[in-house]
Coordinates of C-alpha atoms in Angstrom, one line a residue:
M1 CA 91.4 58.8 139.0
P2 CA 94.6 58.5 138.7
S3 CA 96.6 57.1 141.6
T4 CA 99.4 59.0 142.9
K5 CA 102.0 58.4 146.3
S6 CA 102.3 61.8 147.3
K7 CA 101.3 62.3 150.7
I8 CA 100.5 65.5 153.1
C9 CA 103.7 66.0 154.6
L10 CA 104.7 69.7 156.4
L11 CA 106.5 72.1 154.3
R12 CA 109.1 74.1 156.1
L13 CA 108.9 77.5 154.4
T14 CA 112.2 79.2 156.3
A15 CA 115.9 78.0 157.6
A16 CA 115.8 76.0 160.2
R17 CA 115.2 77.7 163.9
P18 CA 115.4 75.1 166.5
H19 CA 115.7 78.4 168.9
L20 CA 112.1 80.0 167.7
P21 CA 108.4 79.2 167.8
V22 CA 106.8 77.7 165.7
L23 CA 104.2 78.8 163.2
L24 CA 102.0 76.1 161.9
F25 CA 100.2 77.5 159.0
L26 CA 97.3 75.5 157.4
P27 CA 96.2 76.7 154.3
G28 CA 92.8 77.1 152.2
M29 CA 91.7 74.8 149.2
D30 CA 94.2 74.2 147.4
G31 CA 96.1 72.6 150.0
T32 CA 100.0 74.8 148.9
E33 CA 101.8 77.4 150.9
I34 CA 101.3 80.1 148.3
S35 CA 99.2 82.8 149.9
L36 CA 101.9 82.9 153.3
R37 CA 104.7 83.1 150.7
P38 CA 104.0 87.0 150.3
Q39 CA 104.1 87.1 154.7
L40 CA 107.3 84.5 155.1
A41 CA 110.0 88.0 155.3
G42 CA 108.1 89.7 158.4
L43 CA 107.0 86.5 160.1
Q44 CA 110.7 84.9 159.8
A45 CA 112.6 86.7 162.8
H46 CA 110.1 85.6 164.5
F47 CA 109.3 82.3 163.9
D48 CA 110.4 78.4 162.4
I49 CA 108.1 78.2 159.5
R50 CA 105.9 75.2 158.3
C51 CA 103.1 75.1 156.5
L52 CA 100.8 71.4 156.1
T53 CA 100.9 70.6 152.1
L54 CA 98.1 68.5 150.7
P55 CA 98.5 66.7 147.5
P56 CA 96.2 67.3 144.9
D57 CA 93.8 64.4 145.3
D58 CA 94.2 63.3 148.9
H59 CA 90.8 62.8 150.0
S60 CA 91.3 62.5 154.3
D61 CA 88.2 63.9 156.4
W62 CA 88.2 65.9 159.2
P63 CA 89.0 64.2 161.9
T64 CA 92.1 62.0 159.3
L65 CA 93.2 65.3 158.7
A66 CA 93.5 66.8 162.3
R67 CA 95.7 63.5 163.0
I68 CA 98.2 63.0 160.6
T69 CA 98.8 66.8 161.5
I70 CA 99.4 65.9 164.5
D71 CA 101.6 62.8 164.1
L72 CA 103.5 64.8 161.6
V73 CA 103.9 67.4 164.4
K74 CA 105.0 64.4 166.3
Q75 CA 107.6 63.8 163.6
A76 CA 109.6 66.9 163.3
N77 CA 109.6 66.9 167.2
L78 CA 107.4 70.1 167.1
F79 CA 105.9 69.8 170.7
E80 CA 109.4 70.4 172.2
R81 CA 108.6 74.3 171.5
S82 CA 105.0 76.7 171.3
I83 CA 103.6 75.8 168.3
Y84 CA 101.4 79.3 167.1
L85 CA 98.5 77.4 165.1
C86 CA 97.1 79.1 162.0
G87 CA 94.3 78.2 160.1
E88 CA 93.1 80.0 156.6
S89 CA 89.5 79.6 154.8
F90 CA 89.9 75.6 154.9
G91 CA 92.7 75.8 157.0
G92 CA 90.7 77.0 159.5
C93 CA 88.2 74.6 159.5
L94 CA 90.7 72.0 160.1
A95 CA 92.1 74.6 162.7
L96 CA 89.8 74.2 164.3
Q97 CA 88.9 70.8 164.4
I98 CA 92.7 70.6 165.6
A99 CA 92.0 73.1 168.6
A100 CA 88.6 70.9 169.8
D101 CA 90.4 67.3 169.4
Y102 CA 93.9 68.2 171.2
P103 CA 93.4 71.7 172.6
H104 CA 96.8 71.0 174.8
L105 CA 99.3 71.0 171.8
F106 CA 99.5 74.5 170.8
E107 CA 100.0 77.7 172.3
R108 CA 97.4 80.3 170.4
L109 CA 95.9 79.8 167.1
I110 CA 95.4 82.1 164.5
L111 CA 91.9 81.8 162.4
I112 CA 91.8 83.6 158.5
N113 CA 88.6 84.1 157.1
P114 CA 88.1 80.9 158.8
A115 CA 85.5 79.1 155.8
S116 CA 83.5 77.1 158.9
S117 CA 80.2 79.6 157.5
F118 CA 80.2 77.5 154.3
S119 CA 77.5 75.2 155.4
N120 CA 74.9 77.4 155.8
H121 CA 74.9 78.6 152.0
L122 CA 73.5 76.7 149.9
L123 CA 74.9 78.1 146.7
M124 CA 78.0 76.9 147.8
G125 CA 77.4 73.7 148.6
W126 CA 75.3 72.9 145.3
G127 CA 78.9 73.9 143.8
A128 CA 79.7 70.3 145.1
E129 CA 77.6 68.8 143.0
L130 CA 78.1 70.6 139.8
L131 CA 81.0 70.2 139.8
P132 CA 81.1 66.2 139.3
P133 CA 79.8 66.6 135.4
L134 CA 81.8 68.8 134.2
P135 CA 84.2 68.4 131.3
Y136 CA 87.7 68.1 132.1
Y137 CA 88.4 71.6 130.5
L138 CA 85.2 73.3 131.5
Y139 CA 87.0 72.6 135.2
Y140 CA 90.1 73.4 134.4
I141 CA 88.6 77.3 133.0
S142 CA 86.1 77.8 136.3
A143 CA 88.9 78.2 138.5
F144 CA 89.5 81.5 136.7
G145 CA 85.8 82.1 137.5
L146 CA 86.2 81.5 141.7
L147 CA 89.4 83.8 141.6
P148 CA 87.3 87.1 141.7
F149 CA 85.5 86.2 144.3
L150 CA 88.2 84.6 146.2
A151 CA 91.0 87.9 145.4
A152 CA 90.6 91.5 144.5
F153 CA 92.7 91.6 142.2
D154 CA 93.7 95.0 142.7
R155 CA 95.6 95.1 146.4
I156 CA 97.8 91.2 144.5
E157 CA 100.5 91.2 142.8
V158 CA 99.8 89.2 139.4
H159 CA 102.5 87.0 139.6
N160 CA 100.5 85.8 143.5
S161 CA 97.3 86.2 141.6
Q162 CA 98.9 83.5 139.3
A163 CA 100.7 81.2 141.2
L164 CA 97.3 81.1 143.2
L165 CA 95.1 80.8 140.1
A166 CA 97.6 77.8 138.9
A167 CA 97.4 76.6 142.0
M168 CA 93.7 76.2 141.9
Q169 CA 93.8 74.3 138.8
A170 CA 96.6 71.3 140.4
V171 CA 93.7 70.2 142.7
T172 CA 92.0 67.9 140.7
Q173 CA 88.2 67.6 140.6
T174 CA 86.9 64.7 142.7
S175 CA 89.5 66.1 145.3
A176 CA 88.2 69.5 145.1
R177 CA 84.6 68.2 144.9
W178 CA 85.6 66.3 148.6
R179 CA 86.9 69.0 149.8
L180 CA 83.7 71.2 149.3
K181 CA 82.1 68.6 151.1
L182 CA 83.8 68.4 153.5
L183 CA 83.6 72.0 153.8
N184 CA 79.4 71.6 153.7
T185 CA 79.7 69.5 156.2
F186 CA 82.0 71.1 159.2
R187 CA 80.6 71.4 162.3
P188 CA 82.2 73.4 164.8
N189 CA 82.5 71.9 168.3
W190 CA 81.8 74.6 170.3
T191 CA 81.1 72.7 173.4
R192 CA 85.0 72.3 172.9
L193 CA 85.3 75.6 171.5
R194 CA 83.5 77.6 174.5
Q195 CA 86.7 75.5 177.0
L196 CA 89.8 76.8 175.2
H197 CA 92.2 78.8 176.5
Q198 CA 94.7 79.5 174.6
P199 CA 94.4 83.1 172.9
T200 CA 93.3 83.1 169.9
L201 CA 93.2 85.9 167.4
L202 CA 90.2 86.2 163.5
L203 CA 91.1 88.4 160.9
A204 CA 88.2 88.6 158.7
S205 CA 87.7 90.7 155.6
R206 CA 85.0 92.6 154.8
A207 CA 85.0 93.2 151.4
D208 CA 85.1 89.1 151.2
R209 CA 83.0 88.2 148.6
L210 CA 83.2 84.3 148.4
L211 CA 82.0 83.9 152.1
P212 CA 81.0 86.0 155.5
S213 CA 83.3 86.5 157.0
I214 CA 83.1 89.3 159.3
T215 CA 79.3 87.5 160.3
E216 CA 81.4 84.0 161.2
A217 CA 84.3 85.6 162.7
E218 CA 81.5 87.9 165.2
K219 CA 80.2 84.2 166.0
L220 CA 83.3 82.7 167.1
Q221 CA 84.7 85.7 169.2
R222 CA 81.3 84.7 170.7
A223 CA 82.0 81.8 171.0
I224 CA 86.2 80.9 172.5
P225 CA 87.2 82.7 175.8
H226 CA 89.9 83.9 174.7
A227 CA 89.4 85.2 170.9
Q228 CA 89.8 89.2 169.6
M229 CA 88.9 90.2 166.3
V230 CA 90.8 92.4 163.9
V231 CA 88.8 93.5 160.5
L232 CA 90.4 93.8 157.4
P233 CA 88.3 96.5 156.0
H234 CA 89.3 96.3 152.2
S235 CA 90.6 92.7 152.3
G236 CA 89.0 90.2 150.0
H237 CA 89.1 86.5 150.9
A238 CA 92.6 85.7 150.3
C239 CA 93.9 88.6 152.2
L240 CA 97.5 86.8 152.8
L241 CA 98.5 88.0 149.5
E242 CA 97.4 91.2 149.6
R243 CA 100.4 93.7 149.2
Q244 CA 98.6 96.1 152.1
V245 CA 98.4 93.0 154.4
K246 CA 101.0 92.4 156.7
L247 CA 100.7 89.7 159.0
A248 CA 103.4 90.1 161.2
A249 CA 103.1 93.3 161.3
I250 CA 99.2 92.7 163.0
L251 CA 100.8 89.6 165.2
Q252 CA 102.7 92.0 166.9
T253 CA 100.1 95.0 166.9
H254 CA 97.9 92.3 169.1
K255 CA 100.4 90.8 171.0
F256 CA 100.9 87.8 169.9
M257 CA 103.8 88.1 168.1
P258 CA 106.9 86.0 170.2
A259 CA 109.6 88.2 171.8
L260 CA 112.9 88.2 168.8
A261 CA 114.9 84.7 170.7
S262 CA 119.1 84.3 170.4
D263 CA 120.0 81.9 168.4
P264 CA 122.1 80.3 170.4
L265 CA 124.1 78.4 167.2
K266 CA 125.4 82.1 166.3
E267 CA 126.3 82.7 169.9
R268 CA 129.0 80.2 169.8
Y269 CA 130.0 81.2 166.2
D270 CA 130.4 84.4 168.2
E271 CA 132.4 83.6 171.3
S272 CA 134.3 81.4 169.4
H273 CA 135.2 83.6 166.6
K274 CA 136.2 86.8 169.8
G275 CA 139.4 88.6 169.4
I276 CA 139.5 87.5 165.4

């Protein structure tokens, strides 16, 4: 396996907005911000948006990923503000891990088709074992075969589906196998999740061809005290890429959108330029 010096990091997706709450996005298995980018226009007026990014060759386990995420948030001094923890698919599992391990460090929890049911499906588990023998070119091509299960092509712009495919193909074969094994071994800490006091929003796609997201969201809703569930009736697993899905509108409807805050820097500028 080639070695790199790349590290897990927090990527800033908007201009610095220190007066706004933080939306901390935890991505899917591709480990990138690709799926959140179509949603930025609606979210950026309300949040300072950061995304955890995973190097293509990262082999961290769940507790390590959770600890590194918390360390990065501390280093960026983000705990001084409200943090909305948002995890999609693989990132949904990480969000559940963080919620269980560090329950007092975030204000709200948003889970989008979390892959926490992965271990219940034998076919998925076998996938982790089938990856190592594949020659590289077959592994590279296999991403094409997986894409229809991840995404509803008729609902996604071509450039977004191409970006998702490129991000999937960038993940090394050994790392993909490792992340599948992580999903296969993930078990929510139900005892701690039942003690959460934060409002939680569960987004579940009815047309998810990869995982039974509706069933899993219902299970999580029963376990987490202040959870509400939103069903996306026509969406696939990678729902944030779909042009019809507007995360900002969903958050607004379900009272998960923070009120627009005034920008102190802009206010000072406006005050200093009065009468000019």
